[in-house]
PDB file of C-alpha atoms in Angstrom:
ATOM      1  CA  ASP A   1     137.296  73.861  86.642  1.00  0.00           C
ATOM      2  CA  THR A   2     135.317  76.150  88.952  1.00  0.00           C
ATOM      3  CA  ALA A   3     135.601  79.720  87.705  1.00  0.00           C
ATOM      4  CA  VAL A   4     134.807  81.591  90.926  1.00  0.00           C
ATOM      5  CA  SER A   5     134.955  79.614  94.146  1.00  0.00           C
ATOM      6  CA  GLN A   6     134.160  80.549  97.719  1.00  0.00           C
ATOM      7  CA  THR A   7     134.883  78.906 101.038  1.00  0.00           C
ATOM      8  CA  PRO A   8     133.141  78.018 103.162  1.00  0.00           C
ATOM      9  CA  LYS A   9     129.743  77.401 101.602  1.00  0.00           C
ATOM     10  CA  TYR A  10     128.009  77.561 104.960  1.00  0.00           C
ATOM     11  CA  LEU A  11     129.074  79.390 108.088  1.00  0.00           C
ATOM     12  CA  VAL A  12     127.190  79.272 111.376  1.00  0.00           C
ATOM     13  CA  THR A  13     128.567  81.297 114.254  1.00  0.00           C
ATOM     14  CA  GLN A  14     127.690  83.168 117.413  1.00  0.00           C
ATOM     15  CA  MET A  15     127.173  86.890 117.754  1.00  0.00           C
ATOM     16  CA  GLY A  16     130.363  88.724 118.553  1.00  0.00           C
ATOM     17  CA  ASN A  17     132.652  86.284 116.761  1.00  0.00           C
ATOM     18  CA  ASP A  18     135.034  87.154 113.929  1.00  0.00           C
ATOM     19  CA  LYS A  19     134.908  85.166 110.702  1.00  0.00           C
ATOM     20  CA  SER A  20     136.388  85.184 107.203  1.00  0.00           C
ATOM     21  CA  ILE A  21     135.133  84.148 103.791  1.00  0.00           C
ATOM     22  CA  LYS A  22     137.565  83.410 100.988  1.00  0.00           C
ATOM     23  CA  CYS A  23     137.124  83.842  97.268  1.00  0.00           C
ATOM     24  CA  GLU A  24     139.285  82.752  94.369  1.00  0.00           C
ATOM     25  CA  GLN A  25     138.814  83.113  90.623  1.00  0.00           C
ATOM     26  CA  ASN A  26     140.690  81.328  87.855  1.00  0.00           C
ATOM     27  CA  LEU A  27     139.286  83.386  84.991  1.00  0.00           C
ATOM     28  CA  GLY A  28     142.280  85.699  84.831  1.00  0.00           C
ATOM     29  CA  HIS A  29     140.067  88.679  85.684  1.00  0.00           C
ATOM     30  CA  ASP A  30     141.457  91.833  87.227  1.00  0.00           C
ATOM     31  CA  THR A  31     138.403  92.994  89.186  1.00  0.00           C
ATOM     32  CA  MET A  32     136.603  91.265  92.050  1.00  0.00           C
ATOM     33  CA  TYR A  33     133.518  92.092  94.076  1.00  0.00           C
ATOM     34  CA  TRP A  34     131.572  91.223  97.192  1.00  0.00           C
ATOM     35  CA  TYR A  35     127.779  91.344  97.153  1.00  0.00           C
ATOM     36  CA  LYS A  36     125.347  90.695  99.980  1.00  0.00           C
ATOM     37  CA  GLN A  37     121.984  89.000  99.427  1.00  0.00           C
ATOM     38  CA  ASP A  38     119.554  89.481 102.280  1.00  0.00           C
ATOM     39  CA  SER A  39     116.705  87.270 103.402  1.00  0.00           C
ATOM     40  CA  LYS A  40     114.378  88.872 100.845  1.00  0.00           C
ATOM     41  CA  LYS A  41     116.823  87.982  98.061  1.00  0.00           C
ATOM     42  CA  PHE A  42     117.834  91.583  97.523  1.00  0.00           C
ATOM     43  CA  LEU A  43     121.392  91.858  96.157  1.00  0.00           C
ATOM     44  CA  LYS A  44     123.623  94.811  96.916  1.00  0.00           C
ATOM     45  CA  ILE A  45     127.269  95.490  96.211  1.00  0.00           C
ATOM     46  CA  MET A  46     129.602  95.901  99.158  1.00  0.00           C
ATOM     47  CA  PHE A  47     133.128  96.213  97.776  1.00  0.00           C
ATOM     48  CA  SER A  48     135.133  95.999  94.605  1.00  0.00           C
ATOM     49  CA  TYR A  49     138.863  95.590  93.997  1.00  0.00           C
ATOM     50  CA  ASN A  50     140.715  96.215  90.777  1.00  0.00           C
ATOM     51  CA  ASN A  51     144.270  94.885  90.584  1.00  0.00           C
ATOM     52  CA  LYS A  52     144.323  94.598  94.378  1.00  0.00           C
ATOM     53  CA  GLU A  53     143.178  98.193  94.838  1.00  0.00           C
ATOM     54  CA  LEU A  54     139.889  99.025  96.566  1.00  0.00           C
ATOM     55  CA  ILE A  55     137.703 100.949  94.100  1.00  0.00           C
ATOM     56  CA  ILE A  56     134.183 100.602  95.500  1.00  0.00           C
ATOM     57  CA  ASN A  57     133.170 100.747  99.146  1.00  0.00           C
ATOM     58  CA  GLU A  58     129.444 101.059  99.521  1.00  0.00           C
ATOM     59  CA  THR A  59     128.912 102.439 103.031  1.00  0.00           C
ATOM     60  CA  VAL A  60     129.513  99.100 104.643  1.00  0.00           C
ATOM     61  CA  PRO A  61     130.155  99.067 108.424  1.00  0.00           C
ATOM     62  CA  ASN A  62     133.853  99.054 109.152  1.00  0.00           C
ATOM     63  CA  ARG A  63     133.430  95.693 110.869  1.00  0.00           C
ATOM     64  CA  PHE A  64     133.698  94.372 107.312  1.00  0.00           C
ATOM     65  CA  SER A  65     137.215  94.427 105.921  1.00  0.00           C
ATOM     66  CA  PRO A  66     138.012  93.080 102.483  1.00  0.00           C
ATOM     67  CA  LYS A  67     141.529  92.071 101.532  1.00  0.00           C
ATOM     68  CA  SER A  68     142.938  91.237  98.145  1.00  0.00           C
ATOM     69  CA  PRO A  69     146.354  89.564  98.364  1.00  0.00           C
ATOM     70  CA  ASP A  70     146.497  89.247  94.573  1.00  0.00           C
ATOM     71  CA  LYS A  71     144.250  89.650  91.537  1.00  0.00           C
ATOM     72  CA  ALA A  72     142.853  86.143  91.852  1.00  0.00           C
ATOM     73  CA  HIS A  73     141.825  86.338  95.500  1.00  0.00           C
ATOM     74  CA  LEU A  74     139.472  88.509  97.501  1.00  0.00           C
ATOM     75  CA  ASN A  75     138.713  87.723 101.111  1.00  0.00           C
ATOM     76  CA  LEU A  76     136.127  89.201 103.441  1.00  0.00           C
ATOM     77  CA  HIS A  77     136.752  89.425 107.155  1.00  0.00           C
ATOM     78  CA  ILE A  78     133.909  90.329 109.479  1.00  0.00           C
ATOM     79  CA  ASN A  79     134.511  91.403 113.073  1.00  0.00           C
ATOM     80  CA  SER A  80     132.053  91.326 115.944  1.00  0.00           C
ATOM     81  CA  LEU A  81     129.318  89.585 114.000  1.00  0.00           C
ATOM     82  CA  GLU A  82     125.756  90.773 114.505  1.00  0.00           C
ATOM     83  CA  LEU A  83     122.421  89.077 113.862  1.00  0.00           C
ATOM     84  CA  GLY A  84     121.839  91.417 110.915  1.00  0.00           C
ATOM     85  CA  ASP A  85     124.928  90.111 109.178  1.00  0.00           C
ATOM     86  CA  SER A  86     123.112  86.864 108.446  1.00  0.00           C
ATOM     87  CA  ALA A  87     122.878  86.703 104.662  1.00  0.00           C
ATOM     88  CA  VAL A  88     124.350  85.059 101.602  1.00  0.00           C
ATOM     89  CA  TYR A  89     127.594  86.653 100.497  1.00  0.00           C
ATOM     90  CA  PHE A  90     128.543  86.385  96.862  1.00  0.00           C
ATOM     91  CA  CYS A  91     131.931  86.972  95.358  1.00  0.00           C
ATOM     92  CA  ALA A  92     132.149  87.942  91.678  1.00  0.00           C
ATOM     93  CA  SER A  93     134.821  88.799  89.164  1.00  0.00           C
ATOM     94  CA  SER A  94     135.044  90.612  85.850  1.00  0.00           C
ATOM     95  CA  GLN A  95     137.628  91.633  83.319  1.00  0.00           C
ATOM     96  CA  GLY A  96     137.830  95.383  83.539  1.00  0.00           C
ATOM     97  CA  ALA A  97     136.497  97.674  86.209  1.00  0.00           C
ATOM     98  CA  GLN A  98     134.221  99.694  83.939  1.00  0.00           C
ATOM     99  CA  ALA A  99     131.925  97.384  82.065  1.00  0.00           C
ATOM    100  CA  GLY A 100     133.001  93.757  82.278  1.00  0.00           C
ATOM    101  CA  THR A 101     130.399  91.063  82.807  1.00  0.00           C
ATOM    102  CA  GLN A 102     130.458  89.871  86.395  1.00  0.00           C
ATOM    103  CA  TYR A 103     130.594  86.133  87.070  1.00  0.00           C
ATOM    104  CA  PHE A 104     129.526  84.988  90.496  1.00  0.00           C
ATOM    105  CA  GLY A 105     130.722  82.385  92.929  1.00  0.00           C
ATOM    106  CA  PRO A 106     128.341  79.906  94.559  1.00  0.00           C
ATOM    107  CA  GLY A 107     127.754  82.081  97.612  1.00  0.00           C
ATOM    108  CA  THR A 108     128.456  81.668 101.324  1.00  0.00           C
ATOM    109  CA  ARG A 109     125.451  81.422 103.602  1.00  0.00           C
ATOM    110  CA  LEU A 110     126.329  83.091 106.897  1.00  0.00           C
ATOM    111  CA  THR A 111     124.068  82.507 109.881  1.00  0.00           C
ATOM    112  CA  VAL A 112     124.696  84.456 113.066  1.00  0.00           C
ATOM    113  CA  LEU A 113     123.004  83.051 116.177  1.00  0.00           C
TER     114      LEU A 113
ATOM    115  CA  ALA B   1     119.701 107.816  90.570  1.00  0.00           C
ATOM    116  CA  GLN B   2     119.855 104.388  89.022  1.00  0.00           C
ATOM    117  CA  LYS B   3     117.161 101.875  89.646  1.00  0.00           C
ATOM    118  CA  VAL B   4     115.820  98.576  88.351  1.00  0.00           C
ATOM    119  CA  THR B   5     112.205  97.575  88.854  1.00  0.00           C
ATOM    120  CA  GLN B   6     110.896  94.055  88.456  1.00  0.00           C
ATOM    121  CA  ALA B   7     107.235  94.508  89.239  1.00  0.00           C
ATOM    122  CA  GLN B   8     106.359  90.817  89.111  1.00  0.00           C
ATOM    123  CA  THR B   9     107.266  89.259  92.422  1.00  0.00           C
ATOM    124  CA  GLU B  10     106.135  85.754  91.543  1.00  0.00           C
ATOM    125  CA  ILE B  11     104.873  84.062  88.403  1.00  0.00           C
ATOM    126  CA  SER B  12     103.423  80.589  88.238  1.00  0.00           C
ATOM    127  CA  VAL B  13     102.931  78.774  84.934  1.00  0.00           C
ATOM    128  CA  VAL B  14     102.342  75.287  83.682  1.00  0.00           C
ATOM    129  CA  GLU B  15     105.016  73.585  81.646  1.00  0.00           C
ATOM    130  CA  LYS B  16     105.121  74.532  77.962  1.00  0.00           C
ATOM    131  CA  GLU B  17     103.537  77.916  78.560  1.00  0.00           C
ATOM    132  CA  ASP B  18     105.417  81.005  77.398  1.00  0.00           C
ATOM    133  CA  VAL B  19     106.273  83.511  80.099  1.00  0.00           C
ATOM    134  CA  THR B  20     107.647  87.059  80.032  1.00  0.00           C
ATOM    135  CA  LEU B  21     109.547  88.615  82.894  1.00  0.00           C
ATOM    136  CA  ASP B  22     109.432  92.396  82.939  1.00  0.00           C
ATOM    137  CA  CYS B  23     112.299  94.721  83.758  1.00  0.00           C
ATOM    138  CA  VAL B  24     112.193  98.515  83.783  1.00  0.00           C
ATOM    139  CA  TYR B  25     115.275 100.580  84.527  1.00  0.00           C
ATOM    140  CA  GLU B  26     116.201 104.174  85.272  1.00  0.00           C
ATOM    141  CA  THR B  27     119.539 105.769  84.537  1.00  0.00           C
ATOM    142  CA  ARG B  28     120.937 109.080  83.363  1.00  0.00           C
ATOM    143  CA  ASP B  29     123.982 107.489  81.801  1.00  0.00           C
ATOM    144  CA  THR B  30     124.106 107.415  78.022  1.00  0.00           C
ATOM    145  CA  THR B  31     126.290 104.322  78.092  1.00  0.00           C
ATOM    146  CA  TYR B  32     125.129 101.506  80.289  1.00  0.00           C
ATOM    147  CA  TYR B  33     124.722  97.754  80.351  1.00  0.00           C
ATOM    148  CA  LEU B  34     121.793  95.554  81.214  1.00  0.00           C
ATOM    149  CA  PHE B  35     121.971  91.998  82.447  1.00  0.00           C
ATOM    150  CA  TRP B  36     119.823  89.045  83.384  1.00  0.00           C
ATOM    151  CA  TYR B  37     120.921  86.493  85.956  1.00  0.00           C
ATOM    152  CA  LYS B  38     119.232  83.272  87.032  1.00  0.00           C
ATOM    153  CA  GLN B  39     119.281  81.985  90.592  1.00  0.00           C
ATOM    154  CA  PRO B  40     118.033  78.378  90.702  1.00  0.00           C
ATOM    155  CA  PRO B  41     116.987  76.727  93.987  1.00  0.00           C
ATOM    156  CA  SER B  42     120.596  75.599  94.481  1.00  0.00           C
ATOM    157  CA  GLY B  43     121.457  79.258  95.069  1.00  0.00           C
ATOM    158  CA  GLU B  44     124.173  80.180  92.608  1.00  0.00           C
ATOM    159  CA  LEU B  45     123.859  83.193  90.313  1.00  0.00           C
ATOM    160  CA  VAL B  46     124.097  82.279  86.659  1.00  0.00           C
ATOM    161  CA  PHE B  47     124.810  84.914  84.019  1.00  0.00           C
ATOM    162  CA  LEU B  48     122.347  84.792  81.118  1.00  0.00           C
ATOM    163  CA  ILE B  49     122.845  87.867  78.968  1.00  0.00           C
ATOM    164  CA  ARG B  50     124.424  91.304  78.742  1.00  0.00           C
ATOM    165  CA  ARG B  51     123.228  94.122  76.526  1.00  0.00           C
ATOM    166  CA  ASN B  52     124.811  97.512  75.972  1.00  0.00           C
ATOM    167  CA  SER B  53     122.764 100.659  75.590  1.00  0.00           C
ATOM    168  CA  PHE B  54     123.714 101.108  71.945  1.00  0.00           C
ATOM    169  CA  ASP B  55     122.491  97.732  70.816  1.00  0.00           C
ATOM    170  CA  GLU B  56     118.717  97.514  70.693  1.00  0.00           C
ATOM    171  CA  GLN B  57     118.577  94.346  68.661  1.00  0.00           C
ATOM    172  CA  ASN B  58     116.558  91.626  70.247  1.00  0.00           C
ATOM    173  CA  GLU B  59     118.393  88.463  71.098  1.00  0.00           C
ATOM    174  CA  ILE B  60     117.335  84.852  71.011  1.00  0.00           C
ATOM    175  CA  SER B  61     119.150  81.951  72.589  1.00  0.00           C
ATOM    176  CA  GLY B  62     117.261  78.701  72.318  1.00  0.00           C
ATOM    177  CA  ARG B  63     114.035  79.080  74.279  1.00  0.00           C
ATOM    178  CA  TYR B  64     115.179  82.402  75.750  1.00  0.00           C
ATOM    179  CA  SER B  65     114.680  85.772  74.123  1.00  0.00           C
ATOM    180  CA  TRP B  66     115.219  89.323  75.243  1.00  0.00           C
ATOM    181  CA  ASN B  67     113.500  92.507  74.131  1.00  0.00           C
ATOM    182  CA  PHE B  68     115.370  95.750  74.784  1.00  0.00           C
ATOM    183  CA  GLN B  69     113.469  98.994  74.216  1.00  0.00           C
ATOM    184  CA  LYS B  70     115.220 102.216  75.122  1.00  0.00           C
ATOM    185  CA  SER B  71     112.067 104.252  74.451  1.00  0.00           C
ATOM    186  CA  THR B  72     110.329 102.583  77.386  1.00  0.00           C
ATOM    187  CA  SER B  73     113.497 101.791  79.398  1.00  0.00           C
ATOM    188  CA  SER B  74     112.619  98.140  79.415  1.00  0.00           C
ATOM    189  CA  PHE B  75     114.582  94.942  79.000  1.00  0.00           C
ATOM    190  CA  ASN B  76     112.116  92.069  79.098  1.00  0.00           C
ATOM    191  CA  PHE B  77     112.919  88.386  79.111  1.00  0.00           C
ATOM    192  CA  THR B  78     110.723  85.717  77.536  1.00  0.00           C
ATOM    193  CA  ILE B  79     110.964  81.988  78.037  1.00  0.00           C
ATOM    194  CA  THR B  80     109.206  80.013  75.336  1.00  0.00           C
ATOM    195  CA  ALA B  81     107.757  76.588  76.116  1.00  0.00           C
ATOM    196  CA  SER B  82     108.798  76.773  79.759  1.00  0.00           C
ATOM    197  CA  GLN B  83     110.172  73.727  81.530  1.00  0.00           C
ATOM    198  CA  VAL B  84     110.330  72.729  85.189  1.00  0.00           C
ATOM    199  CA  VAL B  85     114.092  73.369  85.115  1.00  0.00           C
ATOM    200  CA  ASP B  86     113.350  77.034  84.404  1.00  0.00           C
ATOM    201  CA  SER B  87     111.999  77.408  87.937  1.00  0.00           C
ATOM    202  CA  ALA B  88     114.245  79.976  89.596  1.00  0.00           C
ATOM    203  CA  VAL B  89     114.504  83.568  90.687  1.00  0.00           C
ATOM    204  CA  TYR B  90     115.477  85.807  87.796  1.00  0.00           C
ATOM    205  CA  PHE B  91     117.258  89.077  88.351  1.00  0.00           C
ATOM    206  CA  CYS B  92     117.548  91.992  85.989  1.00  0.00           C
ATOM    207  CA  ALA B  93     120.526  94.259  86.645  1.00  0.00           C
ATOM    208  CA  LEU B  94     121.948  97.543  85.417  1.00  0.00           C
ATOM    209  CA  SER B  95     125.579  98.502  85.468  1.00  0.00           C
ATOM    210  CA  GLY B  96     125.931 101.822  87.179  1.00  0.00           C
ATOM    211  CA  LEU B  97     129.190 103.678  87.440  1.00  0.00           C
ATOM    212  CA  SER B  98     130.176 104.394  90.988  1.00  0.00           C
ATOM    213  CA  GLY B  99     132.960 106.941  90.834  1.00  0.00           C
ATOM    214  CA  GLY B 100     133.741 105.698  87.346  1.00  0.00           C
ATOM    215  CA  TYR B 101     133.631 102.022  88.199  1.00  0.00           C
ATOM    216  CA  ASN B 102     131.136  99.336  87.426  1.00  0.00           C
ATOM    217  CA  LYS B 103     128.697  98.035  89.999  1.00  0.00           C
ATOM    218  CA  LEU B 104     125.590  96.011  89.351  1.00  0.00           C
ATOM    219  CA  ILE B 105     122.297  97.426  90.536  1.00  0.00           C
ATOM    220  CA  PHE B 106     119.827  94.594  90.839  1.00  0.00           C
ATOM    221  CA  GLY B 107     116.077  94.482  90.683  1.00  0.00           C
ATOM    222  CA  ALA B 108     114.231  92.667  93.439  1.00  0.00           C
ATOM    223  CA  GLY B 109     113.932  89.530  91.324  1.00  0.00           C
ATOM    224  CA  THR B 110     111.001  87.571  89.918  1.00  0.00           C
ATOM    225  CA  ARG B 111     110.402  84.084  91.234  1.00  0.00           C
ATOM    226  CA  LEU B 112     109.243  81.813  88.426  1.00  0.00           C
ATOM    227  CA  ALA B 113     107.588  78.520  89.272  1.00  0.00           C
ATOM    228  CA  VAL B 114     106.983  76.133  86.400  1.00  0.00           C
ATOM    229  CA  HIS B 115     104.651  73.281  87.269  1.00  0.00           C
ATOM    230  CA  PRO B 116     104.466  69.966  85.421  1.00  0.00           C
TER     231      PRO B 116
END
């Protein structure tokens, strides 16, 4: 029943490691997003994919690499994790890349030690 | 540049009080969308409402109501007869077109604490 799901919910890892977060939506939407929420709760977009094509890349370090194998999935791989990467990462989806309402997943809390 | 300002960082009320959360936005787009999301202590982001720039009618949904005024670039949210379950961080957001595509620009959020 979950509309937008993310795995894992929590991720604790050491600096320098590589990790991935997965996102899946069953809403039939064609556009998916990654947002980062920092420790002060500030939310900022990182990436967006429309029909598996990258359409938004908001000056994110290239250690972050999104991948969309199909319209229903958007994964985020992070190389060489740094302390500053600790945050909550939210996946979202919408129908349409211009003005669709974005529905969010439950978030993945990443802690880098 | 597009920007959303939620000047109230934290609001504390007693149950059954009415409370208004302020949101002021800046954009040069003539067509845009405004949103409110709720983030309860459990952490998920829950969509509450979307408004387009051409529709200035106020909206009411149960105890929630929204007042959109283009003249003052504001999109305020009122909770009537607040309840403890309303305790959350509330985010106002604006859809800004980045290269023609939609991205949400969020305000800093207002933390609402409703006490019994």
